CSV table of C-alpha atoms in Angstrom, one decimal:
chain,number,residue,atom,x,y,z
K,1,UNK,CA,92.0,-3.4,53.8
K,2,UNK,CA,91.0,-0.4,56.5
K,3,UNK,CA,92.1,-0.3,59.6
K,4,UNK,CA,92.0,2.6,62.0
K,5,UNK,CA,93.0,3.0,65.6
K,6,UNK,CA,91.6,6.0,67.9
K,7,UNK,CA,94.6,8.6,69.1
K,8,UNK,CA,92.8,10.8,72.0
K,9,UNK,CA,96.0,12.9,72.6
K,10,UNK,CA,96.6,15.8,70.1
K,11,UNK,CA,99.8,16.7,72.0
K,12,UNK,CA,102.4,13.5,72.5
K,13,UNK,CA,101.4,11.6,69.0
K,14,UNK,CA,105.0,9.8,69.6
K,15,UNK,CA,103.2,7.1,72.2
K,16,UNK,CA,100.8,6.6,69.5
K,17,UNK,CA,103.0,5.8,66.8
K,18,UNK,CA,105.1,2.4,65.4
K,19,UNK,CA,108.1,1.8,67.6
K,20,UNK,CA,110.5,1.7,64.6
K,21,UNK,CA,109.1,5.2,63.5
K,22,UNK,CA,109.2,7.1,66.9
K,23,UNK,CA,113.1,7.7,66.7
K,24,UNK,CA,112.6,9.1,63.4
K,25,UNK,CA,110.0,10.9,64.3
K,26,UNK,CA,112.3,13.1,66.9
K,27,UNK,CA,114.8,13.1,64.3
K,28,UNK,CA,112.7,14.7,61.5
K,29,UNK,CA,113.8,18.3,60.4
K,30,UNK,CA,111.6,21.1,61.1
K,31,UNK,CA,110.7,22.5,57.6
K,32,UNK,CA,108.0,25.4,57.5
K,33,UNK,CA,106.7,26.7,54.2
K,34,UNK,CA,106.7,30.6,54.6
K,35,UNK,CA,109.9,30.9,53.4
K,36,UNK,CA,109.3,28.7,50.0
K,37,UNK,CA,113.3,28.8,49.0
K,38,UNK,CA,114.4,28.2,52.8
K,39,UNK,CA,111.8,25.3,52.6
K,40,UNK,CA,113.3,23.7,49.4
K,41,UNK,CA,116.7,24.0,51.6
K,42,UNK,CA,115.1,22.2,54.3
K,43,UNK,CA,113.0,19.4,52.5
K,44,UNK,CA,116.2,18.8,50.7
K,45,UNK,CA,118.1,18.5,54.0
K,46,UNK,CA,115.1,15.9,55.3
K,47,UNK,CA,115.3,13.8,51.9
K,48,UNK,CA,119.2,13.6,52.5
K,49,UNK,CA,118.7,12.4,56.1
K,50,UNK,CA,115.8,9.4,54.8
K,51,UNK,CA,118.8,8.4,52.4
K,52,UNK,CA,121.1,8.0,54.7
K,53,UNK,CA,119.6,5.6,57.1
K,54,UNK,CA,118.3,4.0,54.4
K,55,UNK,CA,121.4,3.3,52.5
K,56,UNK,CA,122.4,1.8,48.5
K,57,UNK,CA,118.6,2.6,46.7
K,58,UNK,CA,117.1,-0.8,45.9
K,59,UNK,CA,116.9,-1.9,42.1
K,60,UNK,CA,119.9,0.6,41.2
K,61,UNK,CA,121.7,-2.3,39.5
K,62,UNK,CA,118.8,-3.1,37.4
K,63,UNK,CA,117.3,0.5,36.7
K,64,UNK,CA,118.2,2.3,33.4
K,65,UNK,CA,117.6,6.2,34.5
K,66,UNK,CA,117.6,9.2,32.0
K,67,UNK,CA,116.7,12.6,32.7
K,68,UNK,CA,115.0,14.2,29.4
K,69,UNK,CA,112.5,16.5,28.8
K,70,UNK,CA,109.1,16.2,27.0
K,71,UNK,CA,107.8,19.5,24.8
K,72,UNK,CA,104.4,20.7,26.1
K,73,UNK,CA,101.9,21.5,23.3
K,74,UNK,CA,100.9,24.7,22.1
K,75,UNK,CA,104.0,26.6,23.6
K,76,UNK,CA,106.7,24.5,23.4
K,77,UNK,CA,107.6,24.4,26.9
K,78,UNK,CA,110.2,21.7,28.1
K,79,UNK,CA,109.2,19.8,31.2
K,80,UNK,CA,111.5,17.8,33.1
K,81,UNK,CA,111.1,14.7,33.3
K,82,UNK,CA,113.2,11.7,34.8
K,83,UNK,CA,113.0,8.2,33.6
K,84,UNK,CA,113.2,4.5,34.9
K,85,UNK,CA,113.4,1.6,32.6
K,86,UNK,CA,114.0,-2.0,33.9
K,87,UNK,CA,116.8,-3.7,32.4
K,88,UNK,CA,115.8,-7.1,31.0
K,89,UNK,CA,117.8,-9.6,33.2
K,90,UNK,CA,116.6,-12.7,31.0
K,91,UNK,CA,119.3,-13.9,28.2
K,92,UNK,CA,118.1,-12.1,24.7
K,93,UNK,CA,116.5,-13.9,22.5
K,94,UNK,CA,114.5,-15.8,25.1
K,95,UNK,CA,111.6,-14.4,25.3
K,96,UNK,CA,109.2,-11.8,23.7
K,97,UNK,CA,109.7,-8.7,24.5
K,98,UNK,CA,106.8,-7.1,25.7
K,99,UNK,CA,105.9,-3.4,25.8
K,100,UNK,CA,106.0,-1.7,29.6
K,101,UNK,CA,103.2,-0.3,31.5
K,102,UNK,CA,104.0,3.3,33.0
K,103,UNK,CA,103.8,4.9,36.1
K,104,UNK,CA,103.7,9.1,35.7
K,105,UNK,CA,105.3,10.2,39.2
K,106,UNK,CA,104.5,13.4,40.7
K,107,UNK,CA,107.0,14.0,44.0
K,108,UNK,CA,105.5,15.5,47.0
K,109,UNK,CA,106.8,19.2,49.1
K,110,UNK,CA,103.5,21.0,49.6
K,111,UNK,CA,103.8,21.7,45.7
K,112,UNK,CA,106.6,24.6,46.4
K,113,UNK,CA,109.5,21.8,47.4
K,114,UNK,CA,110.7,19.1,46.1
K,115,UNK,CA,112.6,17.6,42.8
K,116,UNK,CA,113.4,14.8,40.9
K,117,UNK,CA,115.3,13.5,43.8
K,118,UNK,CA,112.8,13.1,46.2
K,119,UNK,CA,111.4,10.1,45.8
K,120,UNK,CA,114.1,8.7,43.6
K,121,UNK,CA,114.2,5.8,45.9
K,122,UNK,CA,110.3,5.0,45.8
K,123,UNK,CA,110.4,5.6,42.1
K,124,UNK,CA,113.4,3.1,41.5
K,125,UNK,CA,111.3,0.5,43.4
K,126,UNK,CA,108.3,0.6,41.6
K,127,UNK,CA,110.3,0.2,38.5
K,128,UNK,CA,112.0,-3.1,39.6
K,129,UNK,CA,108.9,-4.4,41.7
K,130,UNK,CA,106.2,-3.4,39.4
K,131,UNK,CA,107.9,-3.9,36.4
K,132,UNK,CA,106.9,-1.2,34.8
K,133,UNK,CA,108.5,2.2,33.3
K,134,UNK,CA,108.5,5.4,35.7
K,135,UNK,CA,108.4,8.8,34.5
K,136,UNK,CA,108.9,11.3,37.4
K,137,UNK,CA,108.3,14.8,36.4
K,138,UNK,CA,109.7,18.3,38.0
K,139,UNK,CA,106.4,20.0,37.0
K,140,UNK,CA,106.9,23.9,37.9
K,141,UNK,CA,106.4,24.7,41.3
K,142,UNK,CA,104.4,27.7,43.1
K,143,UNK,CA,104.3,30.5,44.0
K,144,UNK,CA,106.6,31.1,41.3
K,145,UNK,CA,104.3,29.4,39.0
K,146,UNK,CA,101.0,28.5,41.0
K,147,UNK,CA,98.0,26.3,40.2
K,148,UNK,CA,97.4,25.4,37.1
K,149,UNK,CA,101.3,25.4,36.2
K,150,UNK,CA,102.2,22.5,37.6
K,151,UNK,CA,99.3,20.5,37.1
K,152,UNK,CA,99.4,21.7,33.0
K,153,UNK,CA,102.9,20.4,33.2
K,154,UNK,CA,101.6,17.0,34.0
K,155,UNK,CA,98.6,16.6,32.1
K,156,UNK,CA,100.9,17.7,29.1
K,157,UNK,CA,103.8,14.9,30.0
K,158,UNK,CA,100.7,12.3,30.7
K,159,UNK,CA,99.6,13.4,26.8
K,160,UNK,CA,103.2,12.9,25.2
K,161,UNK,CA,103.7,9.8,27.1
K,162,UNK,CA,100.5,8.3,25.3
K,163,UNK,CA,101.6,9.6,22.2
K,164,UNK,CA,105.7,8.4,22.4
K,165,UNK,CA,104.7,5.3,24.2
K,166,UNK,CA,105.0,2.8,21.1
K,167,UNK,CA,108.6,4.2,19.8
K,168,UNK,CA,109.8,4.1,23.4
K,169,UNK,CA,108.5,0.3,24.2
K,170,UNK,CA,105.3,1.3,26.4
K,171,UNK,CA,101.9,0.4,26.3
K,172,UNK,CA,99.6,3.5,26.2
K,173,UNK,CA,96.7,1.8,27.1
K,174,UNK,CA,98.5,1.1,30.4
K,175,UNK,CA,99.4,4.1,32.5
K,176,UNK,CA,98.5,4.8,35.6
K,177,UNK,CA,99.5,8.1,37.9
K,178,UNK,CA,100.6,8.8,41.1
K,179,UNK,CA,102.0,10.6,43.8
K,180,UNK,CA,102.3,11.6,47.6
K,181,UNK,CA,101.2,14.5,49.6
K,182,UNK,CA,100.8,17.6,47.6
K,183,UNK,CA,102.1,15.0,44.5
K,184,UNK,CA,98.7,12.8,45.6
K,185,UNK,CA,96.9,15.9,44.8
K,186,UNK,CA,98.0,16.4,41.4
K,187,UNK,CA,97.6,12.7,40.5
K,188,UNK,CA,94.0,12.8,41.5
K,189,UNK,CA,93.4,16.3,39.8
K,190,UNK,CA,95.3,14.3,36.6
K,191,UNK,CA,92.6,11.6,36.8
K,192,UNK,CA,89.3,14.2,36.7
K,193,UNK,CA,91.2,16.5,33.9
K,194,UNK,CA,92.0,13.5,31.9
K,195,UNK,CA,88.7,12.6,32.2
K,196,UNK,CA,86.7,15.9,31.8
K,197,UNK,CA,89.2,16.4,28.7
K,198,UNK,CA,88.8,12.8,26.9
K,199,UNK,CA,92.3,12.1,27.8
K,200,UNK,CA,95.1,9.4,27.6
K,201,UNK,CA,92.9,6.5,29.5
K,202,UNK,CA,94.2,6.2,33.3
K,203,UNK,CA,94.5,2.4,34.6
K,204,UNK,CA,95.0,3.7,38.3
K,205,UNK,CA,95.6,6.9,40.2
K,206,UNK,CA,98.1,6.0,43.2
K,207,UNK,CA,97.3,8.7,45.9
K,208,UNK,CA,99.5,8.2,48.9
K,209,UNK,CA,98.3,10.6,51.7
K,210,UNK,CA,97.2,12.8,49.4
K,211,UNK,CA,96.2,16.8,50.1
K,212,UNK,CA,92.9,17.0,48.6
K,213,UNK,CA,90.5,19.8,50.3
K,214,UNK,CA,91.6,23.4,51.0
K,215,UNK,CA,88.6,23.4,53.3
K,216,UNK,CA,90.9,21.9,56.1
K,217,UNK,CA,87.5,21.3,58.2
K,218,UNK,CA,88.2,17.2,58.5
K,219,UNK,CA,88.4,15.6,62.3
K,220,UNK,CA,91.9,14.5,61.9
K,221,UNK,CA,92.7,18.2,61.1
K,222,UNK,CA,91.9,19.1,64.1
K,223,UNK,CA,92.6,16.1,66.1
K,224,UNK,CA,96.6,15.9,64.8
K,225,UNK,CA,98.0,19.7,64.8
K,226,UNK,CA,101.5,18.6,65.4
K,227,UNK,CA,101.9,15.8,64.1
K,228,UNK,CA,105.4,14.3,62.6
K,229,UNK,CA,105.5,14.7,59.0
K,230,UNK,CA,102.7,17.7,59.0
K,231,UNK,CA,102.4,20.7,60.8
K,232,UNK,CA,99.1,22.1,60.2
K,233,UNK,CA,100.2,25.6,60.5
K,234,UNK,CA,101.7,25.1,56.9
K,235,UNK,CA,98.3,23.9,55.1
K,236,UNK,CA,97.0,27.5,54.5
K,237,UNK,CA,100.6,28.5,53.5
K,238,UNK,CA,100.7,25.8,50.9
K,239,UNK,CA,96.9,26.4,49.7
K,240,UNK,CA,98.2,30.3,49.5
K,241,UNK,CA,101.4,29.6,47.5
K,242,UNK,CA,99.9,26.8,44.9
K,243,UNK,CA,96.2,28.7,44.4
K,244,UNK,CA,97.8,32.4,44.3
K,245,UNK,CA,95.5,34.5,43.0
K,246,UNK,CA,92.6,31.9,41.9
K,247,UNK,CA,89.5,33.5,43.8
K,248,UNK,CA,87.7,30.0,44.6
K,249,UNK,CA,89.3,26.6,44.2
K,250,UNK,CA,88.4,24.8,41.8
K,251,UNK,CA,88.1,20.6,41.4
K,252,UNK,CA,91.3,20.4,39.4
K,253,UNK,CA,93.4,22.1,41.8
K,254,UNK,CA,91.2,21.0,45.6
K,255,UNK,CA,89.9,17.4,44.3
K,256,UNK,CA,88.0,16.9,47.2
K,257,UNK,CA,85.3,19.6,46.4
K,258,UNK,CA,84.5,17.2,43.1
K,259,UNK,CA,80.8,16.1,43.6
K,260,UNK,CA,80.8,13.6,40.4
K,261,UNK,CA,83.4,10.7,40.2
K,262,UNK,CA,81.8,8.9,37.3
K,263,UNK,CA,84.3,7.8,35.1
K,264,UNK,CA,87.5,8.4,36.4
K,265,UNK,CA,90.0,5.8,37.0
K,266,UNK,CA,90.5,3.3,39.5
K,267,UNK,CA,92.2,4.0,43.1
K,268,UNK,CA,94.6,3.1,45.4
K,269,UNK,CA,94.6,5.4,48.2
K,270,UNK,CA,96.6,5.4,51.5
K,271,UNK,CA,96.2,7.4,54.1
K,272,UNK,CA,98.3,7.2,57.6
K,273,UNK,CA,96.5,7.1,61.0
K,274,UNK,CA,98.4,10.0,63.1
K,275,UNK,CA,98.2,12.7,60.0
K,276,UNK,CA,96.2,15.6,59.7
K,277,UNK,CA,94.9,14.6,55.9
K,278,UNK,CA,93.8,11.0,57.2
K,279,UNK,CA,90.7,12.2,57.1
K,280,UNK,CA,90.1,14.2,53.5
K,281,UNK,CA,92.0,10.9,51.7
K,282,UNK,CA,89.1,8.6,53.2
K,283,UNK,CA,86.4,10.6,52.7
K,284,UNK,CA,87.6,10.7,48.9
K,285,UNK,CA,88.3,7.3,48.4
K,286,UNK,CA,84.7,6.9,49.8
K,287,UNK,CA,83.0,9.5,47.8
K,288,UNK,CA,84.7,7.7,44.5
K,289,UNK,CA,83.4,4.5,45.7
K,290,UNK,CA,79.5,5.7,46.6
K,291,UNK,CA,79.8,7.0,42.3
K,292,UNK,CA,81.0,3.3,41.0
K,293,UNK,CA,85.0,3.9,41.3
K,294,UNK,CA,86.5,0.9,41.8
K,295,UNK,CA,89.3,1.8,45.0
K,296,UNK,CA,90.8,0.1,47.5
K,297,UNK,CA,91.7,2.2,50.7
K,298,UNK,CA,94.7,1.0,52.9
K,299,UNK,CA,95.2,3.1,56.3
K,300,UNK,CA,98.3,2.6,57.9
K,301,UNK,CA,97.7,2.0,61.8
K,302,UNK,CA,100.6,4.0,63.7
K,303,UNK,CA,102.3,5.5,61.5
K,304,UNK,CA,102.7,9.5,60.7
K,305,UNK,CA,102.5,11.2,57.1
K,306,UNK,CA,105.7,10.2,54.8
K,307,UNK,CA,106.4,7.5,57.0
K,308,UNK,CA,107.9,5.4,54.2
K,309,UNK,CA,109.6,8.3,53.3
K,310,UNK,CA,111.2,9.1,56.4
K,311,UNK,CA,111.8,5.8,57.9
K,312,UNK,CA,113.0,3.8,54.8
K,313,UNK,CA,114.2,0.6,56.3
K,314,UNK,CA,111.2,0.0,58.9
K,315,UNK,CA,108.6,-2.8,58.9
K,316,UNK,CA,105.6,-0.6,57.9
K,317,UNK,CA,107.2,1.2,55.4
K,318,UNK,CA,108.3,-2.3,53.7
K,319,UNK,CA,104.6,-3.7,54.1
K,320,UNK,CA,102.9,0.0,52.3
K,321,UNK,CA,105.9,-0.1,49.6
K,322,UNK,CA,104.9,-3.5,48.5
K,323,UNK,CA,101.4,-2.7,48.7
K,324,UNK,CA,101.8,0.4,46.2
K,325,UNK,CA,104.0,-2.1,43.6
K,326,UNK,CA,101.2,-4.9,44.3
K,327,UNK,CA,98.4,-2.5,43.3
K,328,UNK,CA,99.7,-1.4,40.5
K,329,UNK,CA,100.9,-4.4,38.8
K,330,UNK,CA,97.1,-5.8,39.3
K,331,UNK,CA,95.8,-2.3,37.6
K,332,UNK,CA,98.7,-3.0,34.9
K,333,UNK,CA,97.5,-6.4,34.5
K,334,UNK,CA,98.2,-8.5,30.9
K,335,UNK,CA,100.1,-6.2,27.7
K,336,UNK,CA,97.6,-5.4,25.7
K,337,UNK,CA,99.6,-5.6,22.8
K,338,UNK,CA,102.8,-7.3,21.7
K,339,UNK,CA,106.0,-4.9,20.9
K,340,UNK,CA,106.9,-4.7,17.4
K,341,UNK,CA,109.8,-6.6,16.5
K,342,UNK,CA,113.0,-5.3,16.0
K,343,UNK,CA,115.4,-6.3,13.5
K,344,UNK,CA,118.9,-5.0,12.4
K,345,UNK,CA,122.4,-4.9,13.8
């Protein structure tokens, strides 16, 4: 499914957008990234707001969470990490258990906000909806630690999730990765590195309006400066604070200037009409597509970057949720192998 409706304003985008997401839309916080710790404040204060409109999380009741940390290789770094197991709701005894596909979550904030509770919401649901295990991780964020900090962090939790996966009740031939915005960017920079690397195998990279191409050359670039969700005055700000000192970009950190796709994992990528990164996520999912990636490429008409972040209990946001849980429980398809059994008191 594409669709795509022309905007010709680049100044009121509110006419152009959902009804149910215009309020929000005036209501959003204004959060700029030149001052990274005031813009942790601020996308923190934003988060809070989405959560309050929203209400009790869905699939609370039926979540197990634990925040742990994995140990990176070679140094012995801890990495955060946040997880989401459904609790079996079926009397015991009744039926086999099987071992759980995983999700690896990376949370958006223009890579220098964000934490574990940013998209604690979207990571309970995909828990109870895809029925799967989530691992969210607070990989290191720039420019205290730019790129490739935080995209080493998650390649080394995407490595010990493969390797714990059978003491834990996971399959390891059943993981897929994801993320949104600047989170979208280090899912699909997790896909090429696990691939250029001979990796843990990737089921599915979920890229939800992901920030791909430092370039910022694309039409809706230019077409959507101020549009909710995005300024675009903060794209070479959050390109300065993740690449710090790196003299040219390279795949792994700007996916988008990738010129061979062969091999990496399937895609689900969504983009939203009245965004500045429409564009860049498109032209990606296309590019993966023309090299024999399988993908399928939803854009949301009307709607605004981290609309179903922002505006939690609208329509659209309920339609794209169940989307992103539909997609990958068909990427998670059939266990491929039964748990062992457990005996003992």
């Amino acid at each position: 499914m594409c669709t795509v409706r022309g905007v010709t304003s680049t100044h009121d985008v509110s006419r152009h957008l959902d009804q149910e997401l215009v309020e929000a839309e005036r209501r959003q916080p204004f959060v700029s990234f030149t001052d990274p710790l005031r813009a942790r404040r601020n996308f923190r204060r934003a988060v809070s707001l989405s959560r309050a409109l929203r209400g009790p999380s869905p699939g609370e009741g039926n979540t197990k969470v634990e925040d742990t940390e994995f140990t990176a290789p070679g140094d012995g770094r801890k990495i955060s990490v946040r997880i989401y197991t459904p609790v079996a709701t079926a009397p015991l005894g009744t039926q086999e258990k099987q071992p759980l596909p995983v999700l690896l979550y990376m949370h958006g904030g223009a890579f220098v906000a964000g934490d574990l509770d940013t998209e604690h919401d979207r990571c309970l649901r995909f828990c109870r909806d895809a029925g799967c295990a989530v691992v969210s991780i607070d990989y290191r964020r720039p420019p205290e630690h730019p790129f490739p900090a935080p995209l080493e962090d998650c390649y080394s939790v995407l490595c010990r999730v493969a390797e714990v996966a059978e003491s834990r009740g996971w399959d390891g031939r059943r993981i897929a990765v994801g993320g949104s915005s600047a989170g979208g960017n280090l899912a699909a920079g997790l896909a090429l590195m696990a691939r250029d690397r001979s990796g843990p195998r990737i089921a599915l990279q979920l890229l939800l309006y992901p920030a791909l191409d430092d370039r910022l050359t694309s039409e809706s670039f230019r077409r959507f400066p101020r549009a909710s969700g995005w300024d675009v005055e903060d794209s070479p700000l959050m390109w300065r604070h993740y690449l710090g000192d790196t003299p040219a970009a390279p795949v792994y950190a700007a996916p988008a200037r990738c010129d061979d796709f062969h091999g990496v994992a399937p895609a689900y990528v969504l983009v939203a009409e009245v965004d500045a990164l429409r564009d860049e996520g498109i032209d990606y999912a296309c590019r993966m597509m023309r090299d024999g990636v399988p993908v399928e490429l939803h854009c949301f008409a009307k709607a605004f970057h981290g609309f179903d972040l922002a505006v939690p209990q609208a329509a659209l946001t309920r339609h794209a949720l169940a989307d992103q849980a539909a997609a990958l429980k068909a990427a998670f398809g059939r266990p491929s192998r039964p748990a062992p059994a457990r005996t003992g008191g």
